[in-house]
Short mmCIF file of C-alpha atoms and ligand atoms in Angstrom, two decimals:
data_model
loop_
_atom_site.label_atom_id
_atom_site.label_comp_id
_atom_site.label_asym_id
_atom_site.label_seq_id
_atom_site.Cartn_x
_atom_site.Cartn_y
_atom_site.Cartn_z
CA MET A 102 -0.02 0.02 -0.02
CA LEU A 103 1.59 3.30 -1.06
CA GLY A 104 -0.63 6.13 0.01
CA ASP A 105 -0.41 8.24 3.09
CA PHE A 106 -3.65 9.22 4.72
CA ARG A 107 -5.71 10.17 7.71
CA TYR A 108 -8.80 8.30 8.60
CA HIS A 109 -11.64 9.75 10.72
CA ASN A 110 -15.30 8.85 10.25
CA PRO A 111 -17.44 10.46 12.95
CA THR A 112 -20.87 9.12 11.93
CA LYS A 113 -22.50 6.88 14.52
CA LEU A 114 -24.63 4.11 13.02
CA TYR A 115 -27.57 2.19 14.48
CA PHE A 116 -28.23 -0.76 12.30
CA GLY A 117 -31.05 -3.35 12.31
CA ARG A 118 -34.80 -4.07 12.58
CA GLY A 119 -36.30 -1.51 14.92
CA ALA A 120 -33.18 0.69 15.04
CA ILE A 121 -35.50 3.74 14.82
CA VAL A 122 -35.96 3.56 18.64
CA HIS A 123 -32.44 4.97 18.97
CA LEU A 124 -33.59 8.25 17.49
CA ARG A 125 -35.12 9.03 20.98
CA GLU A 126 -31.81 8.86 22.84
CA GLU A 127 -29.89 10.73 20.10
CA LEU A 128 -32.48 13.60 20.11
CA SER A 129 -31.59 14.44 23.64
CA ASN A 130 -28.28 15.79 22.40
CA TYR A 131 -29.97 18.51 20.32
CA GLY A 132 -32.14 21.58 20.78
CA LYS A 133 -35.90 21.78 20.34
CA LYS A 134 -36.31 22.70 16.70
CA ILE A 135 -35.89 19.90 14.17
CA GLN A 136 -36.12 20.50 10.42
CA LEU A 137 -37.69 17.32 9.13
CA ILE A 138 -36.46 16.85 5.68
CA TYR A 139 -37.95 14.30 3.29
CA GLY A 140 -38.63 13.47 -0.39
CA GLY A 141 -41.76 13.36 -2.53
CA GLY A 142 -44.04 11.44 -0.12
CA SER A 143 -42.90 7.78 0.00
CA VAL A 144 -42.22 8.13 3.72
CA LYS A 145 -45.82 9.24 4.28
CA LYS A 146 -47.20 6.12 2.33
CA ASN A 147 -45.03 3.59 4.07
CA GLY A 148 -45.48 4.90 7.57
CA ILE A 149 -41.87 5.94 8.35
CA TYR A 150 -42.90 9.55 8.47
CA ASP A 151 -45.45 8.76 11.24
CA GLN A 152 -42.91 6.77 13.27
CA VAL A 153 -40.38 9.67 13.14
CA VAL A 154 -42.95 12.25 13.88
CA SER A 155 -44.32 10.37 16.95
CA ILE A 156 -40.79 10.06 18.38
CA LEU A 157 -40.07 13.67 17.82
CA ARG A 158 -43.33 14.62 19.50
CA GLU A 159 -42.68 12.36 22.50
CA CYS A 160 -39.29 14.03 22.87
CA GLY A 161 -41.05 17.42 23.00
CA LYS A 162 -39.52 18.62 19.78
CA GLU A 163 -40.93 21.39 17.61
CA ILE A 164 -41.09 20.10 13.92
CA VAL A 165 -40.16 22.41 11.06
CA GLU A 166 -41.44 20.74 7.79
CA ASP A 167 -39.18 20.55 4.73
CA GLY A 168 -40.63 18.00 2.30
CA GLY A 169 -40.53 17.74 -1.44
CA VAL A 170 -36.72 17.05 -1.88
CA MET A 171 -36.69 15.62 -5.42
CA PRO A 172 -34.39 12.91 -6.65
CA ASN A 173 -31.26 14.83 -7.91
CA PRO A 174 -31.93 17.88 -5.67
CA THR A 175 -31.65 21.23 -7.36
CA THR A 176 -30.15 24.57 -6.47
CA GLU A 177 -33.65 26.04 -6.32
CA LYS A 178 -34.74 23.50 -3.70
CA LEU A 179 -31.52 24.12 -1.83
CA ALA A 180 -32.36 27.84 -1.55
CA GLU A 181 -35.72 26.93 -0.12
CA GLY A 182 -34.17 24.70 2.53
CA ILE A 183 -31.73 27.29 3.52
CA LYS A 184 -34.47 29.84 4.00
CA ILE A 185 -36.49 27.42 6.08
CA ALA A 186 -33.55 26.66 8.31
CA GLY A 187 -32.50 30.30 8.68
CA GLU A 188 -35.99 31.70 9.35
CA ASN A 189 -36.80 29.06 12.00
CA GLY A 190 -33.39 28.89 13.69
CA VAL A 191 -33.42 25.12 13.61
CA ASP A 192 -31.04 22.97 15.82
CA LEU A 193 -30.83 19.84 13.80
CA LEU A 194 -31.56 18.85 10.15
CA LEU A 195 -33.14 15.30 10.18
CA ALA A 196 -33.03 13.74 6.77
CA VAL A 197 -35.55 10.90 6.36
CA GLY A 198 -35.06 9.37 2.83
CA GLY A 199 -32.43 8.36 0.30
CA GLY A 200 -29.21 9.90 -0.93
CA SER A 201 -31.02 12.93 -2.37
CA VAL A 202 -32.49 13.85 0.95
CA CYS A 203 -29.28 13.24 2.82
CA ASP A 204 -27.16 15.10 0.35
CA TYR A 205 -29.61 18.03 0.41
CA ALA A 206 -29.52 18.18 4.22
CA LYS A 207 -25.76 18.45 4.17
CA ALA A 208 -25.80 21.28 1.54
CA VAL A 209 -28.39 23.20 3.70
CA ALA A 210 -26.30 22.56 6.95
CA ALA A 211 -23.16 24.13 5.28
CA SER A 212 -25.02 26.96 3.73
CA VAL A 213 -27.46 28.38 6.25
CA SER A 214 -24.92 30.60 7.91
CA CYS A 215 -22.98 31.26 4.77
CA THR A 216 -23.26 34.63 3.04
CA GLU A 217 -21.75 33.39 -0.26
CA ASP A 218 -23.59 31.55 -3.05
CA PRO A 219 -23.46 27.89 -1.98
CA TRP A 220 -23.42 26.62 -5.66
CA LYS A 221 -20.43 28.69 -6.44
CA LYS A 222 -18.62 28.11 -3.23
CA TYR A 223 -19.06 24.42 -2.70
CA TYR A 224 -19.84 22.99 -6.15
CA ILE A 225 -17.98 25.23 -8.73
CA ASP A 226 -15.07 26.33 -6.55
CA GLN A 227 -15.01 23.17 -4.31
CA GLU A 228 -14.25 25.20 -1.15
CA GLN A 229 -14.96 24.03 2.39
CA PRO A 230 -17.32 25.76 4.81
CA THR A 231 -15.93 28.86 6.55
CA CYS A 232 -19.10 29.44 8.58
CA GLU A 233 -21.14 27.62 11.30
CA VAL A 234 -22.44 24.26 10.19
CA LEU A 235 -25.75 22.84 11.44
CA PRO A 236 -25.77 19.20 12.61
CA VAL A 237 -27.22 16.61 10.29
CA ALA A 238 -28.72 13.24 11.06
CA CYS A 239 -30.10 10.65 8.68
CA VAL A 240 -32.83 7.99 8.67
CA LEU A 241 -32.08 6.04 5.49
CA THR A 242 -34.93 4.62 3.37
CA MET A 243 -33.17 3.85 0.10
CA VAL A 244 -29.83 2.10 -0.24
CA GLY A 245 -26.96 2.95 -2.62
CA THR A 246 -25.23 6.31 -2.36
CA GLY A 247 -23.42 5.90 0.98
CA SER A 248 -24.52 9.42 1.91
CA GLU A 249 -25.50 8.13 5.32
CA MET A 250 -21.78 7.89 6.31
CA ASN A 251 -19.96 10.23 4.20
CA GLY A 252 -19.53 13.96 3.41
CA GLY A 253 -20.80 13.62 -0.23
CA SER A 254 -23.51 16.03 -1.36
CA VAL A 255 -24.57 16.14 -5.04
CA ILE A 256 -26.56 19.11 -6.30
CA THR A 257 -27.98 19.69 -9.75
CA ASN A 258 -28.17 23.16 -11.35
CA PRO A 259 -30.80 22.65 -14.13
CA ALA A 260 -30.15 26.12 -15.61
CA GLU A 261 -26.41 25.45 -16.16
CA LYS A 262 -27.06 21.74 -16.95
CA LEU A 263 -24.51 20.69 -14.41
CA LYS A 264 -24.71 18.07 -11.61
CA ILE A 265 -21.78 18.32 -9.33
CA GLY A 266 -20.78 16.60 -6.12
CA HIS A 267 -18.84 18.11 -3.21
CA VAL A 268 -17.18 16.05 -0.49
CA PHE A 269 -17.60 17.89 2.84
CA GLY A 270 -15.50 17.17 5.85
CA SER A 271 -16.43 15.48 9.09
CA ASP A 272 -18.23 18.70 10.38
CA VAL A 273 -20.93 18.11 7.83
CA MET A 274 -21.14 14.41 7.82
CA PRO A 275 -24.19 12.94 9.63
CA LYS A 276 -23.74 12.91 13.39
CA PHE A 277 -25.78 9.71 13.44
CA THR A 278 -27.64 7.49 10.94
CA ILE A 279 -30.44 4.95 11.52
CA LEU A 280 -30.18 1.98 9.15
CA ASP A 281 -33.20 -0.32 9.26
CA PRO A 282 -33.18 -2.71 6.29
CA THR A 283 -36.97 -3.11 6.52
CA PHE A 284 -37.35 0.60 5.76
CA THR A 285 -36.16 -0.14 2.27
CA TYR A 286 -38.73 -2.88 1.58
CA THR A 287 -41.06 -0.48 -0.26
CA VAL A 288 -38.47 0.89 -2.54
CA PRO A 289 -39.59 0.12 -6.10
CA LYS A 290 -37.64 -2.59 -7.89
CA ARG A 291 -36.14 -0.18 -10.42
CA GLN A 292 -34.90 2.00 -7.63
CA MET A 293 -33.58 -0.94 -5.75
CA VAL A 294 -31.45 -2.17 -8.55
CA ALA A 295 -30.22 1.23 -9.37
CA GLY A 296 -29.10 1.60 -5.76
CA ILE A 297 -27.40 -1.78 -5.85
CA TYR A 298 -25.44 -0.81 -8.94
CA ASP A 299 -24.67 2.59 -7.57
CA ALA A 300 -22.96 0.87 -4.51
CA PHE A 301 -21.27 -1.65 -6.73
CA ASN A 302 -19.87 1.13 -8.98
CA HIS A 303 -18.67 3.16 -5.97
CA ILE A 304 -16.39 0.16 -5.21
CA CYS A 305 -15.26 -0.11 -8.87
CA GLU A 306 -14.45 3.66 -8.92
CA GLN A 307 -11.97 3.03 -6.08
CA TYR A 308 -10.77 -0.50 -7.17
CA PHE A 309 -9.88 0.55 -10.82
CA SER A 310 -6.99 2.78 -9.80
CA GLY A 311 -3.35 2.21 -8.82
CA GLU A 312 -1.08 -0.83 -9.38
CA ASP A 313 0.15 -1.32 -5.76
CA ASP A 314 -0.85 -4.18 -3.53
CA ASN A 315 -3.55 -2.44 -1.48
CA VAL A 316 -5.65 -3.78 1.36
CA SER A 317 -8.58 -1.76 -0.06
CA ASP A 318 -8.60 -3.92 -3.22
CA TYR A 319 -9.10 -7.16 -1.18
CA LEU A 320 -11.80 -5.38 0.88
CA SER A 321 -13.45 -4.32 -2.34
CA GLU A 322 -13.48 -7.77 -3.87
CA GLY A 323 -15.24 -9.14 -0.78
CA LEU A 324 -17.75 -6.34 -0.82
CA MET A 325 -18.41 -6.81 -4.61
CA ARG A 326 -18.96 -10.51 -4.20
CA SER A 327 -21.32 -9.93 -1.36
CA ILE A 328 -23.37 -7.45 -3.30
CA ILE A 329 -23.59 -9.76 -6.35
CA ALA A 330 -24.76 -12.71 -4.18
CA SER A 331 -27.23 -10.61 -2.18
CA SER A 332 -28.65 -8.77 -5.17
CA ARG A 333 -29.73 -12.14 -6.78
CA LYS A 334 -31.50 -13.02 -3.55
CA ALA A 335 -33.05 -9.61 -3.27
CA LEU A 336 -34.30 -9.77 -6.86
CA ALA A 337 -35.94 -13.09 -6.29
CA ASP A 338 -37.51 -11.99 -3.02
CA PRO A 339 -37.32 -8.32 -2.20
CA LEU A 340 -38.52 -9.14 1.41
CA ASP A 341 -35.43 -11.34 1.99
CA TYR A 342 -34.11 -9.57 5.23
CA GLU A 343 -30.67 -11.08 5.03
CA ALA A 344 -30.10 -10.05 1.46
CA ARG A 345 -31.47 -6.51 1.98
CA SER A 346 -29.49 -6.07 5.17
CA ASN A 347 -26.28 -7.28 3.49
CA ILE A 348 -26.91 -4.84 0.62
CA MET A 349 -27.47 -1.96 2.98
CA TRP A 350 -24.32 -2.62 4.97
CA ALA A 351 -22.11 -3.30 1.91
CA ALA A 352 -23.45 -0.09 0.32
CA THR A 353 -22.48 1.95 3.45
CA TRP A 354 -18.95 0.52 3.28
CA ALA A 355 -18.75 1.03 -0.39
CA LEU A 356 -18.45 4.85 0.09
CA ASN A 357 -17.90 5.66 3.74
CA THR A 358 -14.31 6.91 3.21
CA LEU A 359 -12.57 3.57 4.15
CA LEU A 360 -11.93 1.90 0.64
CA SER A 361 -10.46 5.17 -0.74
CA ARG A 362 -7.65 5.33 1.79
CA GLY A 363 -4.35 4.92 0.11
CA LYS A 364 -5.96 4.84 -3.31
CA ASP A 365 -5.93 7.31 -6.21
CA THR A 366 -9.56 6.47 -7.13
CA ASP A 367 -11.11 7.04 -10.53
CA TRP A 368 -14.75 8.40 -10.49
CA GLU A 369 -14.87 8.91 -14.24
CA VAL A 370 -18.04 6.69 -14.55
CA HIS A 371 -19.72 9.07 -12.10
CA MET A 372 -18.60 12.07 -14.08
CA LEU A 373 -20.03 10.63 -17.25
CA GLY A 374 -23.23 9.55 -15.32
CA GLN A 375 -23.68 12.84 -13.69
CA ALA A 376 -23.46 14.68 -16.93
CA VAL A 377 -26.08 12.40 -18.35
CA GLY A 378 -28.12 13.10 -15.26
CA ALA A 379 -27.74 16.83 -15.67
CA HIS A 380 -29.34 16.65 -19.13
CA THR A 381 -32.05 14.03 -18.39
CA ASP A 382 -32.75 14.04 -14.62
CA ALA A 383 -32.50 10.27 -14.91
CA THR A 384 -32.05 7.94 -11.82
CA HIS A 385 -28.44 8.18 -10.73
CA GLY A 386 -27.61 4.40 -10.66
CA MET A 387 -29.07 3.95 -14.09
CA THR A 388 -26.99 6.71 -15.55
CA LEU A 389 -23.87 4.94 -14.22
CA ALA A 390 -25.01 1.54 -15.53
CA ALA A 391 -25.61 2.94 -19.08
CA VAL A 392 -22.06 4.33 -19.51
CA SER A 393 -20.01 1.80 -17.53
CA LEU A 394 -19.28 -0.93 -20.06
CA PRO A 395 -18.17 1.33 -22.92
CA TYR A 396 -16.04 3.17 -20.43
CA TYR A 397 -14.46 0.03 -18.87
CA ARG A 398 -13.89 -1.53 -22.33
CA HIS A 399 -12.20 1.68 -23.39
CA ILE A 400 -9.79 1.86 -20.39
CA LEU A 401 -9.14 -1.91 -20.14
CA PRO A 402 -5.87 -1.81 -22.10
CA TYR A 403 -4.44 0.80 -19.66
CA GLY A 404 -5.39 -1.17 -16.57
CA LEU A 405 -5.23 -4.67 -17.88
CA LYS A 406 -3.80 -6.34 -14.78
CA LYS A 407 -6.53 -4.99 -12.61
CA PHE A 408 -9.31 -5.87 -15.04
CA ARG A 409 -7.84 -9.43 -15.11
CA ARG A 410 -7.81 -9.53 -11.30
CA PHE A 411 -11.41 -8.29 -11.26
CA ALA A 412 -12.47 -11.13 -13.63
CA VAL A 413 -10.77 -13.86 -11.56
CA GLU A 414 -11.39 -12.60 -8.03
CA VAL A 415 -14.88 -11.10 -8.36
CA TRP A 416 -16.44 -13.17 -11.14
CA GLY A 417 -14.60 -16.54 -10.81
CA VAL A 418 -13.45 -16.48 -14.45
CA LYS A 419 -11.10 -19.32 -15.16
CA GLU A 420 -7.44 -18.29 -15.75
CA SER A 421 -7.04 -19.73 -19.32
CA GLY A 422 -6.11 -17.67 -22.30
CA SER A 423 -4.45 -14.27 -22.63
CA ASP A 424 -4.72 -11.58 -19.95
CA GLU A 425 -6.99 -9.65 -22.26
CA GLU A 426 -9.27 -12.61 -22.93
CA ILE A 427 -9.60 -13.16 -19.20
CA ALA A 428 -10.22 -9.47 -18.49
CA LEU A 429 -12.89 -9.22 -21.20
CA ARG A 430 -14.73 -12.33 -19.83
CA GLY A 431 -14.85 -10.46 -16.47
CA LEU A 432 -16.56 -7.53 -18.15
CA GLU A 433 -18.92 -9.99 -19.96
CA ALA A 434 -19.84 -11.41 -16.56
CA LEU A 435 -20.46 -7.82 -15.30
CA GLU A 436 -22.67 -7.12 -18.24
CA ASN A 437 -24.70 -10.36 -17.79
CA TRP A 438 -25.28 -9.53 -14.12
CA MET A 439 -26.34 -5.98 -14.93
CA LYS A 440 -28.83 -7.39 -17.46
CA GLU A 441 -30.11 -9.84 -14.86
CA LEU A 442 -30.82 -6.93 -12.63
CA GLY A 443 -32.59 -5.04 -15.27
CA LEU A 444 -30.40 -2.07 -15.37
CA ALA A 445 -30.45 0.56 -18.11
CA MET A 446 -27.75 -0.55 -20.54
CA HIS A 447 -28.02 2.40 -22.89
CA ILE A 448 -28.33 6.23 -22.39
CA SER A 449 -30.98 6.26 -25.02
CA GLU A 450 -33.20 4.41 -22.56
CA LEU A 451 -32.73 7.56 -20.32
CA GLY A 452 -33.83 9.99 -22.96
CA VAL A 453 -30.45 10.80 -24.57
CA THR A 454 -30.43 11.35 -28.32
CA GLU A 455 -27.55 11.70 -30.78
CA ASP A 456 -27.82 15.40 -30.88
CA MET A 457 -27.30 15.74 -27.12
CA ILE A 458 -23.95 14.06 -27.07
CA GLU A 459 -21.67 17.12 -27.59
CA LYS A 460 -23.54 19.06 -24.84
CA ILE A 461 -23.31 16.09 -22.45
CA ALA A 462 -19.63 15.97 -23.18
CA ASP A 463 -19.35 19.69 -22.32
CA SER A 464 -20.96 18.92 -18.86
CA THR A 465 -18.54 15.89 -18.18
CA LEU A 466 -15.71 16.65 -15.69
CA VAL A 467 -12.49 14.83 -16.24
CA GLU A 468 -10.97 12.99 -13.30
CA GLU A 469 -7.29 12.12 -13.18
CA GLY A 470 -6.98 9.17 -10.84
CA GLY A 471 -7.97 6.29 -13.07
CA TYR A 472 -6.01 4.30 -15.64
CA LYS A 473 -6.64 6.76 -18.52
CA VAL A 474 -7.25 10.47 -18.35
CA LEU A 475 -9.95 11.00 -20.92
CA THR A 476 -9.70 13.50 -23.83
CA ARG A 477 -12.81 15.14 -25.10
CA GLU A 478 -12.78 12.90 -28.19
CA GLU A 479 -12.69 9.84 -25.92
CA ILE A 480 -15.63 11.18 -23.87
CA VAL A 481 -17.69 11.70 -27.07
CA LYS A 482 -16.66 8.23 -28.29
CA ILE A 483 -17.70 6.64 -24.91
CA LEU A 484 -21.00 8.50 -24.87
CA ARG A 485 -21.75 7.53 -28.49
CA GLU A 486 -21.00 3.79 -27.66
CA SER A 487 -23.40 4.17 -24.63
CA LEU A 488 -26.35 5.29 -26.87
O1 NZQ B 27 -39.02 11.20 -3.02
P1 NZQ B 27 -39.72 9.97 -2.38
O2 NZQ B 27 -41.18 9.96 -2.51
O3 NZQ B 27 -39.26 9.71 -0.97
O4 NZQ B 27 -39.28 8.72 -3.29
C1 NZQ B 27 -37.89 8.31 -3.49
C2 NZQ B 27 -37.34 8.74 -4.80
O5 NZQ B 27 -38.35 8.90 -5.78
C3 NZQ B 27 -37.83 6.80 -3.60
N1 NZQ B 27 -37.83 6.19 -2.24
C4 NZQ B 27 -36.74 6.39 -1.32
N2 NZQ B 27 -36.97 5.53 -0.26
C5 NZQ B 27 -38.11 4.85 -0.48
C6 NZQ B 27 -38.62 5.31 -1.71
N3 NZQ B 27 -39.77 4.81 -2.33
C7 NZQ B 27 -40.35 3.82 -1.60
N4 NZQ B 27 -39.97 3.40 -0.36
C8 NZQ B 27 -38.82 3.92 0.26
N5 NZQ B 27 -38.42 3.39 1.41
O6 NZQ B 27 -36.71 6.43 -4.26
C9 NZQ B 27 -36.44 7.52 -5.22
C10 NZQ B 27 -34.98 7.83 -5.28
O7 NZQ B 27 -34.60 8.47 -4.05
P2 NZQ B 27 -33.19 9.14 -4.09
O8 NZQ B 27 -32.87 9.66 -2.73
O9 NZQ B 27 -33.11 10.15 -5.13
O10 NZQ B 27 -32.22 7.97 -4.41
P3 NZQ B 27 -30.67 7.74 -4.11
O11 NZQ B 27 -30.51 7.21 -2.73
O12 NZQ B 27 -30.19 6.89 -5.19
O13 NZQ B 27 -29.97 9.19 -4.16
C11 NZQ B 27 -29.64 9.72 -5.45
C12 NZQ B 27 -28.85 11.03 -5.25
O14 NZQ B 27 -27.63 10.86 -4.50
C13 NZQ B 27 -26.54 11.35 -5.26
C14 NZQ B 27 -27.00 11.18 -6.67
O15 NZQ B 27 -26.25 11.85 -7.60
C15 NZQ B 27 -28.47 11.61 -6.64
O16 NZQ B 27 -28.51 12.96 -6.61
N6 NZQ B 27 -25.31 10.70 -4.79
C16 NZQ B 27 -24.78 10.99 -3.64
C17 NZQ B 27 -23.45 10.45 -3.24
C18 NZQ B 27 -22.94 10.77 -1.92
N7 NZQ B 27 -23.60 11.48 -1.02
O17 NZQ B 27 -21.85 10.36 -1.63
C19 NZQ B 27 -22.76 9.61 -4.04
C20 NZQ B 27 -23.52 9.00 -5.19
O18 NZQ B 27 -22.61 8.65 -6.21
C21 NZQ B 27 -24.56 9.85 -5.78
O19 NZQ B 27 -24.04 10.71 -6.76
ZN1 ZN B 28 -23.05 6.99 -7.14
#
């Protein structure tokens, strides 16, 4: 392992069936006013909202409502959340939902006392907060992003057709997160598989970088094998608690700052996927799925050894033939699994047409940690191959 690093993850987790009871003890650490942040209404239908509200009331908290956070939260909604938090002088931002709701809560937390434009400061200029940050906590209802235990916060600016992530530090990461796998039972199948692929791809983005012998790569292979096995069980029976709890836990570890220690990390699939998302508002995991294989086939010659290892260690490909043949069989196995899950395999399925390719390429940021730093021509080629 070659990298030098610090490791500090301050998020406390409560995991398991009925873990919501721990909300009560945690709430005693915060003041009276709680900004209750949620999405488009799923939590009201499945009863999670009622459970949270009744605990808040029992604890004598005053609830400040902030619903309607959309998937791929926008700059406009962020401005609304900042206003609600500022006008009410809230003490805690409680996000009850998926990655979008958690990401949004973090952006509000870092912006409420900030006099600058948060889009420019955090997303365009990638600065860190220089103002007071409100505490955030999370009750996760949809698995995939890892937002429950990281500093990531992705915001979309529809006017500028940009979707950009910012990684905040430990001051913005959730103080605590409640992870009850049964809370994810009502997630529609399409969202479930998108979340599974999102988590899997987070591991890939960290795995496909570097040539050193790194403990993270061994951890990654185990997590990927666990996600593949559990995804098949969850697909057959979405109420399989063991499968859903394994997926939830693996997704948290896929992006909770551990695997990236000592690694360069790639993130180009995310840059391509986010650009597609900025132009289509498509589901995050689907945008990743639709660009992954053309990207991986393109960079395979530059990272051949790792792609060979991926084939053998993650997919059990037999070690016969040339390194390239073995590596390609690994990508075939990945493709078959993705099709089995029912993921979007083409960006045209997400609304992209040929005439949008150049503009999507304009919105694609280039990362430098992977096996090949993409040129604009390569980005266009990969997007065309993803159509
Ligand atoms: O809005 P509601 O009605 O709640 O419905 C949501 C939404 O439509 C629904 N849902 C969530 N929990 C449910 C449920 N439906 C039924 N039952 C439940 N228990 O699922 C839909 C998707 O929710 P969303 O929060 O958007 O999904 P996800 O968790 O995939 O989050 C996506 C966002 O996270 C960002 C993405 O870019 C995207 O903006 N990411 C955040 C990252 C991070 N913080 O580190 C990293 C990721 O790479 C990702 O970029
Ligand atoms: Zn992701």
